[in-house]
Coordinates of C-alpha atoms and ligand atoms in Angstrom, one line a residue:
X736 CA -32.4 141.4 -30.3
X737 CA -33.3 139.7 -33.6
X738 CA -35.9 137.5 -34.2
X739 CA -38.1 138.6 -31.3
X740 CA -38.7 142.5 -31.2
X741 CA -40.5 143.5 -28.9
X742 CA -40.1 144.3 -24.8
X743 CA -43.1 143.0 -23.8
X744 CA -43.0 138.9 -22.9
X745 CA -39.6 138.4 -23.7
X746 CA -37.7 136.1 -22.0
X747 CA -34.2 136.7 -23.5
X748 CA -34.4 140.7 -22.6
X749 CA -36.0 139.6 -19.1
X750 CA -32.8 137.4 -18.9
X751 CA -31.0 140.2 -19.7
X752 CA -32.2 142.5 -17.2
X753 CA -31.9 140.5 -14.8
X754 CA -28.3 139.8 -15.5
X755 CA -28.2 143.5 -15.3
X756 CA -29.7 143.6 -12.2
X757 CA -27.8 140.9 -10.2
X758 CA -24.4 142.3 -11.6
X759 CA -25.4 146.1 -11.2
X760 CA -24.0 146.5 -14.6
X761 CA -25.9 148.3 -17.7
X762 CA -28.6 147.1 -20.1
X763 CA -28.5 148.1 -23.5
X764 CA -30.0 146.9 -26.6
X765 CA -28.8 146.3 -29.8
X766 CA -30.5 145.2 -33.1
X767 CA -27.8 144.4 -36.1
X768 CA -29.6 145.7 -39.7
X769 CA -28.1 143.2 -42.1
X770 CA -26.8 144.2 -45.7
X771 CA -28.1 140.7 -46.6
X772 CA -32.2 140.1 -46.5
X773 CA -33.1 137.9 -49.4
X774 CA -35.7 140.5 -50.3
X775 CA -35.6 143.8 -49.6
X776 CA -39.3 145.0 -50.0
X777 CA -40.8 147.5 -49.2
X778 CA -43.7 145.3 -47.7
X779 CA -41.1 143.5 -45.1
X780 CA -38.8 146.4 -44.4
X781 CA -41.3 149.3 -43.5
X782 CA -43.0 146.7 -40.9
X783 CA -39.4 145.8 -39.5
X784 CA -38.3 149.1 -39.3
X785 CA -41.3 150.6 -38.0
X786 CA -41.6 148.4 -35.3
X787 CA -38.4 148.8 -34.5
X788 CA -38.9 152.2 -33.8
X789 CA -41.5 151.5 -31.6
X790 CA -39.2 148.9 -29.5
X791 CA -36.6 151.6 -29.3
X792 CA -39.6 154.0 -27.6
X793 CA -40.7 151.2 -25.5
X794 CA -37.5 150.8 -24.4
X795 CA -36.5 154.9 -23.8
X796 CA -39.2 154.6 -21.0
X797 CA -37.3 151.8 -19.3
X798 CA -34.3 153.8 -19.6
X799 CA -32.4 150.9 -21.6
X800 CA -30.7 152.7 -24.5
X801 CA -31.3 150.9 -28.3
X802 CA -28.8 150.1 -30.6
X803 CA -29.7 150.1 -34.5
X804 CA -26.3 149.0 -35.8
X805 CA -25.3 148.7 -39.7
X806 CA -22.1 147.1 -41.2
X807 CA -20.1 144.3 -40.5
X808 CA -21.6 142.1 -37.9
X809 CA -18.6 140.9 -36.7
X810 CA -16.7 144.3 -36.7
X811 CA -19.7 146.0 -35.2
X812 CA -20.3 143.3 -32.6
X813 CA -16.3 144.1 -31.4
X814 CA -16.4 147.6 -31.7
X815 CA -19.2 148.0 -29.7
X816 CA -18.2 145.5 -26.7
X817 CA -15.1 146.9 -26.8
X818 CA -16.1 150.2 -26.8
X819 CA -18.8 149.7 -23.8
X820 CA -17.1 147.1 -22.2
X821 CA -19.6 144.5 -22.7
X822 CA -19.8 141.9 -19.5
X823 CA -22.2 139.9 -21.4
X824 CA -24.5 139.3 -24.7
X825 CA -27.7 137.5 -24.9
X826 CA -29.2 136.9 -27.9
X827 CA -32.3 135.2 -28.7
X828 CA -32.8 132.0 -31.2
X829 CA -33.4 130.9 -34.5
X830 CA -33.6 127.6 -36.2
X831 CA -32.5 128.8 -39.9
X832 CA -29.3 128.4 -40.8
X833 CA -28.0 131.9 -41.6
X834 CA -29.4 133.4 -38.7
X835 CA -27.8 130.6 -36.7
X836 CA -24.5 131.5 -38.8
X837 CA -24.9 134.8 -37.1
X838 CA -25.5 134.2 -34.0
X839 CA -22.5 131.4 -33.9
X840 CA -19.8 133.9 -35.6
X841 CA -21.0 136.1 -33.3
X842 CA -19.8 134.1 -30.2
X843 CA -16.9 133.2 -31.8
X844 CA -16.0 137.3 -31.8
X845 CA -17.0 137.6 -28.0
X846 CA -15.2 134.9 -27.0
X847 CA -12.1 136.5 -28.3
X848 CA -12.7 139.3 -25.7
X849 CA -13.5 136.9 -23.0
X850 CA -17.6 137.7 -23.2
X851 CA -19.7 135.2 -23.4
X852 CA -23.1 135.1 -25.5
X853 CA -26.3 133.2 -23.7
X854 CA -28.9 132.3 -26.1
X855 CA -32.4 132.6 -24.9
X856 CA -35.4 130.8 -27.2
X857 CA -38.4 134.0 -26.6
X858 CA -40.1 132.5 -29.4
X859 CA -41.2 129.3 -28.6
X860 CA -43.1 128.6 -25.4
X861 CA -40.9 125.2 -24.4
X862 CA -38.0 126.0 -25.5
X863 CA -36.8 124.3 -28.9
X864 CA -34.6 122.4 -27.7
X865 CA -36.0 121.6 -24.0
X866 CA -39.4 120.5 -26.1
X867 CA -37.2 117.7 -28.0
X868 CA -33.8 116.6 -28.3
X869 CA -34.3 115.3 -31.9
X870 CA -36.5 115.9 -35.6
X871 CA -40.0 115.2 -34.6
X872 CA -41.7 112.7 -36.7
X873 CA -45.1 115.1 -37.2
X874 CA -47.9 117.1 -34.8
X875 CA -48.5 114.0 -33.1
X876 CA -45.4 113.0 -32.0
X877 CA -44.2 116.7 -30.7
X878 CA -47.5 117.3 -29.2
X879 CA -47.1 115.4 -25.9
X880 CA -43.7 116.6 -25.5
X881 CA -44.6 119.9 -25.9
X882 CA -48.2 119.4 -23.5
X883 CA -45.8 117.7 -21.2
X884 CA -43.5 120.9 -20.8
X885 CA -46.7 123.6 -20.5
X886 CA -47.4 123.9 -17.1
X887 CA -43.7 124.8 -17.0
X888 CA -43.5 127.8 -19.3
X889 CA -46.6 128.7 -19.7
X890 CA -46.7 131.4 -16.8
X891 CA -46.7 135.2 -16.6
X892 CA -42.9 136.6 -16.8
X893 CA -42.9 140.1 -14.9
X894 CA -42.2 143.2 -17.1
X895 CA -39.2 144.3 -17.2
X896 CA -38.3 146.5 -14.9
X897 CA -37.1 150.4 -15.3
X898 CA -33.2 150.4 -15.5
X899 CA -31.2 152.2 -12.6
X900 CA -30.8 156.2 -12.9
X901 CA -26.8 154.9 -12.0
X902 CA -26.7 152.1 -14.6
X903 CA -28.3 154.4 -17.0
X904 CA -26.3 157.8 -16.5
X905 CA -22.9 155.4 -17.4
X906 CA -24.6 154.2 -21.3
X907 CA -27.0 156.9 -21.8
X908 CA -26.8 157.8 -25.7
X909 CA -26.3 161.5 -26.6
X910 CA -28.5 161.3 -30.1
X911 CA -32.1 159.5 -30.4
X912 CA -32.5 157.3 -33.8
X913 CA -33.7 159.3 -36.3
X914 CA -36.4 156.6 -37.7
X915 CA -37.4 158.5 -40.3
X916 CA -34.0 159.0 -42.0
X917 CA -33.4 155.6 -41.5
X918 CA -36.4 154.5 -43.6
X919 CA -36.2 157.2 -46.0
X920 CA -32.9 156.2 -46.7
X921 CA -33.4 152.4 -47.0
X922 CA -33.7 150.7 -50.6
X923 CA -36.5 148.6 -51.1
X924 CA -38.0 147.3 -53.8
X925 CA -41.4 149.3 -53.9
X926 CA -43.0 147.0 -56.6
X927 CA -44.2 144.9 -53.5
X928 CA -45.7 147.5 -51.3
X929 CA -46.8 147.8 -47.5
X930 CA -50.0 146.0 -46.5
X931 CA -52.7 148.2 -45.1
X932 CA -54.6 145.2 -43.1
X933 CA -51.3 144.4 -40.4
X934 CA -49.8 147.6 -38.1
X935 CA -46.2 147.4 -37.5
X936 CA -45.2 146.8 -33.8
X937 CA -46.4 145.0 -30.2
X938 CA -49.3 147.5 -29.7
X939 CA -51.0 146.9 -33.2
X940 CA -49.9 143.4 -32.6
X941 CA -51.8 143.3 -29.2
X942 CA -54.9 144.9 -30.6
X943 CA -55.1 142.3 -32.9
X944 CA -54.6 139.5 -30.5
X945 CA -57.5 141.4 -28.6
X946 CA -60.0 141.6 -31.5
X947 CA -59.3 137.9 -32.7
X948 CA -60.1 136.5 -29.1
X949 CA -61.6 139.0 -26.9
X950 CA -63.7 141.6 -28.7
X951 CA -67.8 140.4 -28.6
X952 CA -68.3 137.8 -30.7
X953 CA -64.9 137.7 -32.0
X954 CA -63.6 135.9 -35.1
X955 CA -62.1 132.7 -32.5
X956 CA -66.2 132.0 -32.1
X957 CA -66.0 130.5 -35.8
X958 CA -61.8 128.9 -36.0
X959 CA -63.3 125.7 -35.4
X960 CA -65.6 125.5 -38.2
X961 CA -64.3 128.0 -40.7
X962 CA -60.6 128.2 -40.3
X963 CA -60.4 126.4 -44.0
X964 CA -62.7 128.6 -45.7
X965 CA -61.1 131.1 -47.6
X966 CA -64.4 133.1 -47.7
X967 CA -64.9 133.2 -44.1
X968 CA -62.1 135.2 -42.8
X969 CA -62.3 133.7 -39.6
X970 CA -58.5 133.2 -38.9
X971 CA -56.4 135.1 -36.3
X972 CA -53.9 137.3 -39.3
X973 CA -51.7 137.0 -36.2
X974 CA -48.6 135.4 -38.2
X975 CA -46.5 138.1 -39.1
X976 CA -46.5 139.0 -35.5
X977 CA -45.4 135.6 -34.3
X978 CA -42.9 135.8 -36.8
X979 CA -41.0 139.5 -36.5
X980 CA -41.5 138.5 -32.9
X981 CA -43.9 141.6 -32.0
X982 CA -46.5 139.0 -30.2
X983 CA -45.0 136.5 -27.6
X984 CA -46.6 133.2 -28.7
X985 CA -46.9 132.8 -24.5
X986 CA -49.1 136.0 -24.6
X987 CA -51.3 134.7 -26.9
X988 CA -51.6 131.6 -25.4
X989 CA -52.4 132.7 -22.0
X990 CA -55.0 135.0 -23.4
X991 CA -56.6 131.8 -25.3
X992 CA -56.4 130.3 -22.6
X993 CA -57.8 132.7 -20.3
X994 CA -61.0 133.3 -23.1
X995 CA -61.8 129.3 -23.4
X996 CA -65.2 129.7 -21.3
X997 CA -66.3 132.5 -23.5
X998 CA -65.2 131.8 -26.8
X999 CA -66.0 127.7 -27.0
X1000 CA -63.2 125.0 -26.1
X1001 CA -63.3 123.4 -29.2
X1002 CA -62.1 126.9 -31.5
X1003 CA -59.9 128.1 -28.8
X1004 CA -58.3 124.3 -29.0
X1005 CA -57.7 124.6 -32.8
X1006 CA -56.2 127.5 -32.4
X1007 CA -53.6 127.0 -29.6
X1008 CA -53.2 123.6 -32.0
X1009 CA -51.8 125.8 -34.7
X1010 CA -50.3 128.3 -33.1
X1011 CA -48.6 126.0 -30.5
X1012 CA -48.4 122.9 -31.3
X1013 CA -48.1 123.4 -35.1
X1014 CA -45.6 126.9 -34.7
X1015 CA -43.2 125.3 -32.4
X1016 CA -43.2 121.7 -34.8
X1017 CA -41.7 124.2 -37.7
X1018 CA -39.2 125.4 -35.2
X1019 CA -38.0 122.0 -34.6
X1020 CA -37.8 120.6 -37.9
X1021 CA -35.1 123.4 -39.2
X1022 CA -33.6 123.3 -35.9
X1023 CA -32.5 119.6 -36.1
X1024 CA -32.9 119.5 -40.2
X1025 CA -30.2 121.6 -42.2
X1026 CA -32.0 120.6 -45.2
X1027 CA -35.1 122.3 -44.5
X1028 CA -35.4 124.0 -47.4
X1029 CA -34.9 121.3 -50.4
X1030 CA -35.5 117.8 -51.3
X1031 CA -33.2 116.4 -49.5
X1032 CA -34.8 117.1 -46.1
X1033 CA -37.4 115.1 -47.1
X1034 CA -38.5 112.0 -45.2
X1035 CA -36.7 108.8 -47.7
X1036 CA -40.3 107.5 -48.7
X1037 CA -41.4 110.9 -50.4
X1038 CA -37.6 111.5 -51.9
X1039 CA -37.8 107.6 -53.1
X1040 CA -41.7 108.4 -54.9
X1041 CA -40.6 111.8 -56.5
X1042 CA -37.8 110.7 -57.8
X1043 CA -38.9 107.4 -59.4
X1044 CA -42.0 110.2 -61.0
X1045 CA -39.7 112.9 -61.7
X1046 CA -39.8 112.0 -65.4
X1047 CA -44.2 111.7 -65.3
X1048 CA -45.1 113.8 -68.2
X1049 CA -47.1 117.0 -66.7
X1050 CA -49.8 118.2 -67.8
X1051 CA -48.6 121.4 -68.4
X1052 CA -45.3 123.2 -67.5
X1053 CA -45.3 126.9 -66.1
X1054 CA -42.3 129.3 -66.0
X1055 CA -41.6 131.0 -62.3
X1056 CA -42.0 134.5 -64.2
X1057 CA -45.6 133.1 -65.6
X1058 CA -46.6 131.5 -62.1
X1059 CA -45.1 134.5 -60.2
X1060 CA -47.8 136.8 -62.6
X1061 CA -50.6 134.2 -62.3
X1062 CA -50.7 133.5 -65.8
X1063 CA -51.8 129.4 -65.4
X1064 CA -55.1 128.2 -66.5
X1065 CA -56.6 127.5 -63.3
X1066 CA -58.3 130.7 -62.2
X1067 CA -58.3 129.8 -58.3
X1068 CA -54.8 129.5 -58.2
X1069 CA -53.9 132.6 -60.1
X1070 CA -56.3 133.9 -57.5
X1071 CA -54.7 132.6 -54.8
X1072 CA -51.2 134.2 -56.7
X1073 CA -52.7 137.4 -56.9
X1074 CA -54.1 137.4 -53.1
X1075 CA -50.4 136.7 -51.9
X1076 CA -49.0 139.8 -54.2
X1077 CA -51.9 141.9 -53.4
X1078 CA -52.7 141.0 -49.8
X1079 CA -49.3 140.0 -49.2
X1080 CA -51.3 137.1 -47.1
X1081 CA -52.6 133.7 -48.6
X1082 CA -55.3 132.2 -46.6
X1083 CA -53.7 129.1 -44.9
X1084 CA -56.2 126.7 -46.8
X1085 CA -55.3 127.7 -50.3
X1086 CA -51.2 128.1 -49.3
X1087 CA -51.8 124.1 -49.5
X1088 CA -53.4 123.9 -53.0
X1089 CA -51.1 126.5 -54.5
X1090 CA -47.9 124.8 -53.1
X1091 CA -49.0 121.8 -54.8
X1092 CA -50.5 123.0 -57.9
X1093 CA -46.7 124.4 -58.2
X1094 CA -45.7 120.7 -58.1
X1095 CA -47.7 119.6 -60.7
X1096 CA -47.0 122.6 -63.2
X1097 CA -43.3 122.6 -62.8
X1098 CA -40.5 119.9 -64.2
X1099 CA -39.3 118.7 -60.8
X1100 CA -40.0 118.9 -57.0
X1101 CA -36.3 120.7 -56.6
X1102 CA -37.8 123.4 -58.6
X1103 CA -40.9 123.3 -57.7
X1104 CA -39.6 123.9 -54.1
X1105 CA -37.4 126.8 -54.9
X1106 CA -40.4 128.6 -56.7
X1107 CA -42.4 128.1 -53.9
X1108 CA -40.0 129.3 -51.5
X1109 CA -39.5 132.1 -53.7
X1110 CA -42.9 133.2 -54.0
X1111 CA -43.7 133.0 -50.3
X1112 CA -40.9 134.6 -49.1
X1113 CA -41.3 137.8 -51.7
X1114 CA -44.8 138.4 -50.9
X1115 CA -46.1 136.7 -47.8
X1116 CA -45.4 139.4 -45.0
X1117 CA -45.0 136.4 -42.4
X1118 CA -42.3 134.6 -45.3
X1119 CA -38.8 133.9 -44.4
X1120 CA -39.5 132.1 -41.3
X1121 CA -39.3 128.1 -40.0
X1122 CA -43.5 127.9 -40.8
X1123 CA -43.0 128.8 -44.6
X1124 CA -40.3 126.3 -44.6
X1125 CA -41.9 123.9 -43.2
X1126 CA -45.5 125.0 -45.4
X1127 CA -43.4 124.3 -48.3
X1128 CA -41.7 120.8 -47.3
X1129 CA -45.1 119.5 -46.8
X1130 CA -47.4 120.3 -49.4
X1131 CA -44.4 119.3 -52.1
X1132 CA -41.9 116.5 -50.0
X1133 CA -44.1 115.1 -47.3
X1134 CA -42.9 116.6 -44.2
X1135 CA -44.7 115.7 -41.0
X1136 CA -47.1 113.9 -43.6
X1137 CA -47.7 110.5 -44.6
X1138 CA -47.8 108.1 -48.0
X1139 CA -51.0 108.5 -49.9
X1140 CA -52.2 106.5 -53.1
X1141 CA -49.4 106.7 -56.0
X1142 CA -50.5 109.2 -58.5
X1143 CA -48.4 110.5 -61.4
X1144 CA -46.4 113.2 -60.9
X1145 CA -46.8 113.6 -56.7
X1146 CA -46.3 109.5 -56.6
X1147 CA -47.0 108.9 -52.8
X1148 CA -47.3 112.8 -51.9
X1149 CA -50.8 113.9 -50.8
X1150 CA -52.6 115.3 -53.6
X1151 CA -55.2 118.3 -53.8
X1152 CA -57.3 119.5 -56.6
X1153 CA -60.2 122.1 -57.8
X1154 CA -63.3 120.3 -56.9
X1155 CA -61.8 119.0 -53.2
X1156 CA -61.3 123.0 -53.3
X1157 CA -65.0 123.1 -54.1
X1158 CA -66.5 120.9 -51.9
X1159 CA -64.7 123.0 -49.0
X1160 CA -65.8 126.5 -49.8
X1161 CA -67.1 128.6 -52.5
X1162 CA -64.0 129.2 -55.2
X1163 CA -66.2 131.3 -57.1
X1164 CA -67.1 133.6 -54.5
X1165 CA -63.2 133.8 -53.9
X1166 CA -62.0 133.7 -57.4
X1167 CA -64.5 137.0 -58.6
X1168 CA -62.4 139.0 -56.0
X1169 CA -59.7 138.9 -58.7
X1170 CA -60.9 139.8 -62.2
X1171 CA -57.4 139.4 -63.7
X1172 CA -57.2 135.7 -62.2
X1173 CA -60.1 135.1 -64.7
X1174 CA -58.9 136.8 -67.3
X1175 CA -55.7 135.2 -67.2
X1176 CA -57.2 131.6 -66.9
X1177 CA -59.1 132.1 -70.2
X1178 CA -55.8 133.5 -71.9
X1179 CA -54.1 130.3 -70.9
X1180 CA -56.9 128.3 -72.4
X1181 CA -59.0 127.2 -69.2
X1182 CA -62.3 127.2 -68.4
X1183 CA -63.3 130.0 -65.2
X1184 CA -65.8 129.5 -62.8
X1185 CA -66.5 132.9 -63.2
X1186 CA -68.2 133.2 -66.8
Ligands
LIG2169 C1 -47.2 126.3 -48.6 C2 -47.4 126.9 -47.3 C3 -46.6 128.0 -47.0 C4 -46.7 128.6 -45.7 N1 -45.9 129.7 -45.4 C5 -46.0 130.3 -44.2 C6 -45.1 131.4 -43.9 O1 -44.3 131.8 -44.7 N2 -45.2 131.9 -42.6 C7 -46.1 131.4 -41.7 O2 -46.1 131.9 -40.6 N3 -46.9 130.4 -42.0 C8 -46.8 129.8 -43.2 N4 -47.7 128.7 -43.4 C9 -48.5 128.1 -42.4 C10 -49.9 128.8 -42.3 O3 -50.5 128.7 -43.5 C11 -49.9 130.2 -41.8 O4 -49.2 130.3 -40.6 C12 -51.3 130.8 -41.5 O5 -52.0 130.7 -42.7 C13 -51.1 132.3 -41.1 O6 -52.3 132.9 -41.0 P1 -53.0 133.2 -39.5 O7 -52.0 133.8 -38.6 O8 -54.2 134.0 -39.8 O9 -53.3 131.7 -39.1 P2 -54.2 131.1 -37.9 O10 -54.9 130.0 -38.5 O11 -54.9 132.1 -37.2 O12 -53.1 130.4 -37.0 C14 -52.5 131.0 -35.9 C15 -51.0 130.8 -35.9 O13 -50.7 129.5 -35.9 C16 -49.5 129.2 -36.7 N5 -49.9 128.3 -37.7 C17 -51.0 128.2 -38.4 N6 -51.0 127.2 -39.3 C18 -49.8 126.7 -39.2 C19 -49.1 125.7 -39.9 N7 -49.7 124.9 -40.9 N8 -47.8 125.4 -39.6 C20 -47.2 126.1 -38.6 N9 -47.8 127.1 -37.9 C21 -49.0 127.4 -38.2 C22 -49.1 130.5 -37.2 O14 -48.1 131.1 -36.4 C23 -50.3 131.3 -37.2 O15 -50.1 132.7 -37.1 C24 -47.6 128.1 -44.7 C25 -48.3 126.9 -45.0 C26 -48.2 126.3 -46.3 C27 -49.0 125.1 -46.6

């Protein structure tokens, strides 16, 4: 188990137990901690490990022992199918390249001991590659494939069932995890701290399904209309779930699904738009683009039009350490800065402007790119995942986009500003959430909305 942890609507554990089950042979789980996360917050690691724990519990009631492994993948991955005589590993997928690194080196270890590794995609609802054979152009290319494929996969899976009292007795572990050593223990950088408004784990991850599309008049009644207002807070907050894998995307669909009549086609169509159509896109692109995350991913028009405006004098040029502290002279985006350290969630809308603002404020798209990546992977508590990527590779090189009129400094590359910002919602009411955005904005010589 590693990018989809939970029990509950997972297809590569279902596939496992019912490997187990055909071969009367033993289940067991096992989750690899790895020495190397690019950021080792305190935000990101309490949610992982605490919903660990819960998937560990979860999975003590099925009698399928857990695994919480540290070290050497490799090493670990041998020792342990030496040591329990491992038939066969499944493991489920991920697009990005050091996960994929993992998952490959891995295989290559098994193999040595004649065991061979199935890879099951749990996070996509047409499998990655089944939905696609190739990079999809944008939305409206994939979407058909993907529509095509629905009636498919989008079914109930049954649960998984409780593992044999004979399988169990032969892999039954002598000590529980202690969960509360292990996080104790763990080093995190505790300048970016835990976020009060997402639960770790699949039950705080259903719950919040539930209130976003079942509860009485639920926030889905407004997607539609609202989804772009910052203001509004209308949108699902669903995407760290999707992305630690503690909410099948097939649960939530079938719920949305289920909730259409009640809750208006047209919002519960947006939403299944973005968290369908749009989620699996991202998967795609990194899966068949190993440049995902720089320039050279880029589709040829938008690397031809930032390079020939590369040298387009900018306006003004901000360090990452002065962006990264919302120090700019725009107060929405030092706003929008301070929402993502704060919240550790930018609203979806303003990820846009504040990817591109970064653009403009910053010598090249290269390093533009890498401060954005930066930034959202540090704070956002759904970073470090294909979507963020993809987030990225859009607002600054194009992706999935199209050409727009030549300006200076994007060239063809869609452009956003303050007043389109205006006409869409009320910055003001946004920006006077965060004092210190204004304050900033007037040390850095602009002019706040917020006298
Ligand atoms: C610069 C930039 C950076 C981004 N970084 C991330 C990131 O690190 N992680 C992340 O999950 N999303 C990212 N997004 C996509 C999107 O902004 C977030 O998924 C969304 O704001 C999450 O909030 P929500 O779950 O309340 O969204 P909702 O509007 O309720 O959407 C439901 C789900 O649909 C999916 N979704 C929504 N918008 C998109 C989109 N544009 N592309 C792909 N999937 C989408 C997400 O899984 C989301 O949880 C980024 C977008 C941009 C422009």
């Amino acid at each position: 188990m590693e990018r989809d942890q939970r029990v509950g609507d997972n297809h590569a554990l279902l596939y496992a137990s019912e490997l187990s089950h055909n071969y009367n042979l033993p289940l067991q789980v096992f989750y690899f901690y790895p020495n190397s996360f690019r950021f080792r917050t305190a935000r990101y690691e309490l949610f992982l490990l605490k919903g660990l724990a819960e998937v560990d519990w979860r999975l003590k009631q099925l009698n399928i022992p857990f695994h919480f492994i540290r070290g050497s993948l490799e090493d670990e991955v041998v020792n342990f199918a030496q040591a329990e005589k491992l038939g066969c590993a499944v493991v489920d997928f991920s697009p990005l390249k050091e996960k994929r690194e993992w998952r490959l080196k891995v295989s290559q270890a098994l193999s040595r001991l004649n065991v061979s590794l199935v890879e099951v995609d749990a996070h996509n609802i047409v499998p990655c590659w089944t939905a696609s054979d190739k990079q999809e152009y944008s939305a409206r290319t994939i979407r058909s494939k993907l529509y095509r494929h629905l009636n498919e996969f989008a079914r109930e899976l049954p649960p998984i069932s409780v593992q044999a009292a004979n399988l169990y007795e032969k892999v039954k572990k002598k000590d529980s995890i202690n969960w509360i050593e292990i996080i104790e223990s763990a080093s995190m950088d505790q300048t970016v701290a835990e976020v009060t408004w997402a639960l770790p784990g699949e039950a705080a991850a259903m719950e919040a399904l539930e209130d976003f599309l079942l509860k009485i008049n639920p926030r889905v009644c407004y997607y539609a209309g609202k989804k772009n207002d910052p203001n509004a807070k209308v949108i699902s907050n669903l995407s760290p779930y999707f992305n630690f894998g503690m909410l099948s995307p097939l649960r939530s669909l079938l719920v949305a699904q289920g909730a259409a009549h009640l809750k208006g086609r047209e919002n519960i169509n947006a939403f299944i738009e973005e968290s369908f159509v749009r989620r699996e896109l991202s998967d795609n692109f990194c899966y068949y683009n190993h440049n995902y995350d720089n320039i050279n991913g880029a589709p040829s028009w938008a690397q031809a039009t930032l390079r020939a405006h590369q040298d387009d004098k900018r306006v003004k040029l901000y360090s990452k350490n002065q962006l990264e502290k919302g120090k700019t002279y725009d107060d929405l985006w030092n706003a929008s800065q301070l929402q993502l350290v704060y919240d550790g969630k930018l609203h979806g809308f303003l990820r846009m402007y504040w990817a591109k603002k970064i653009l403009e404020w910053t010598t090249c798209a290269t390093e533009a790119l890498s401060i954005a990546i930066y930034l959202n992977d540090k704070y956002n508590l759904d970073g470090n995942d294909p979507n963020g990527y993809v987030g990225c590779m859009w607002s600054i090189c194009g992706v999935h986009d199209q050409g727009w009129k030549e300006r200076p400094v994007f060239g063809k590359i869609r452009y956003m500003n303050y007043k389109g910002c205006q006409r869409k919602f009320d910055v003001r009411q946004f920006v006077e959430q965060y004092p210190e955005a204004v304050e900033e904005c007037k040390n850095a010589g602009g002019k706040s909305c917020v006298s």
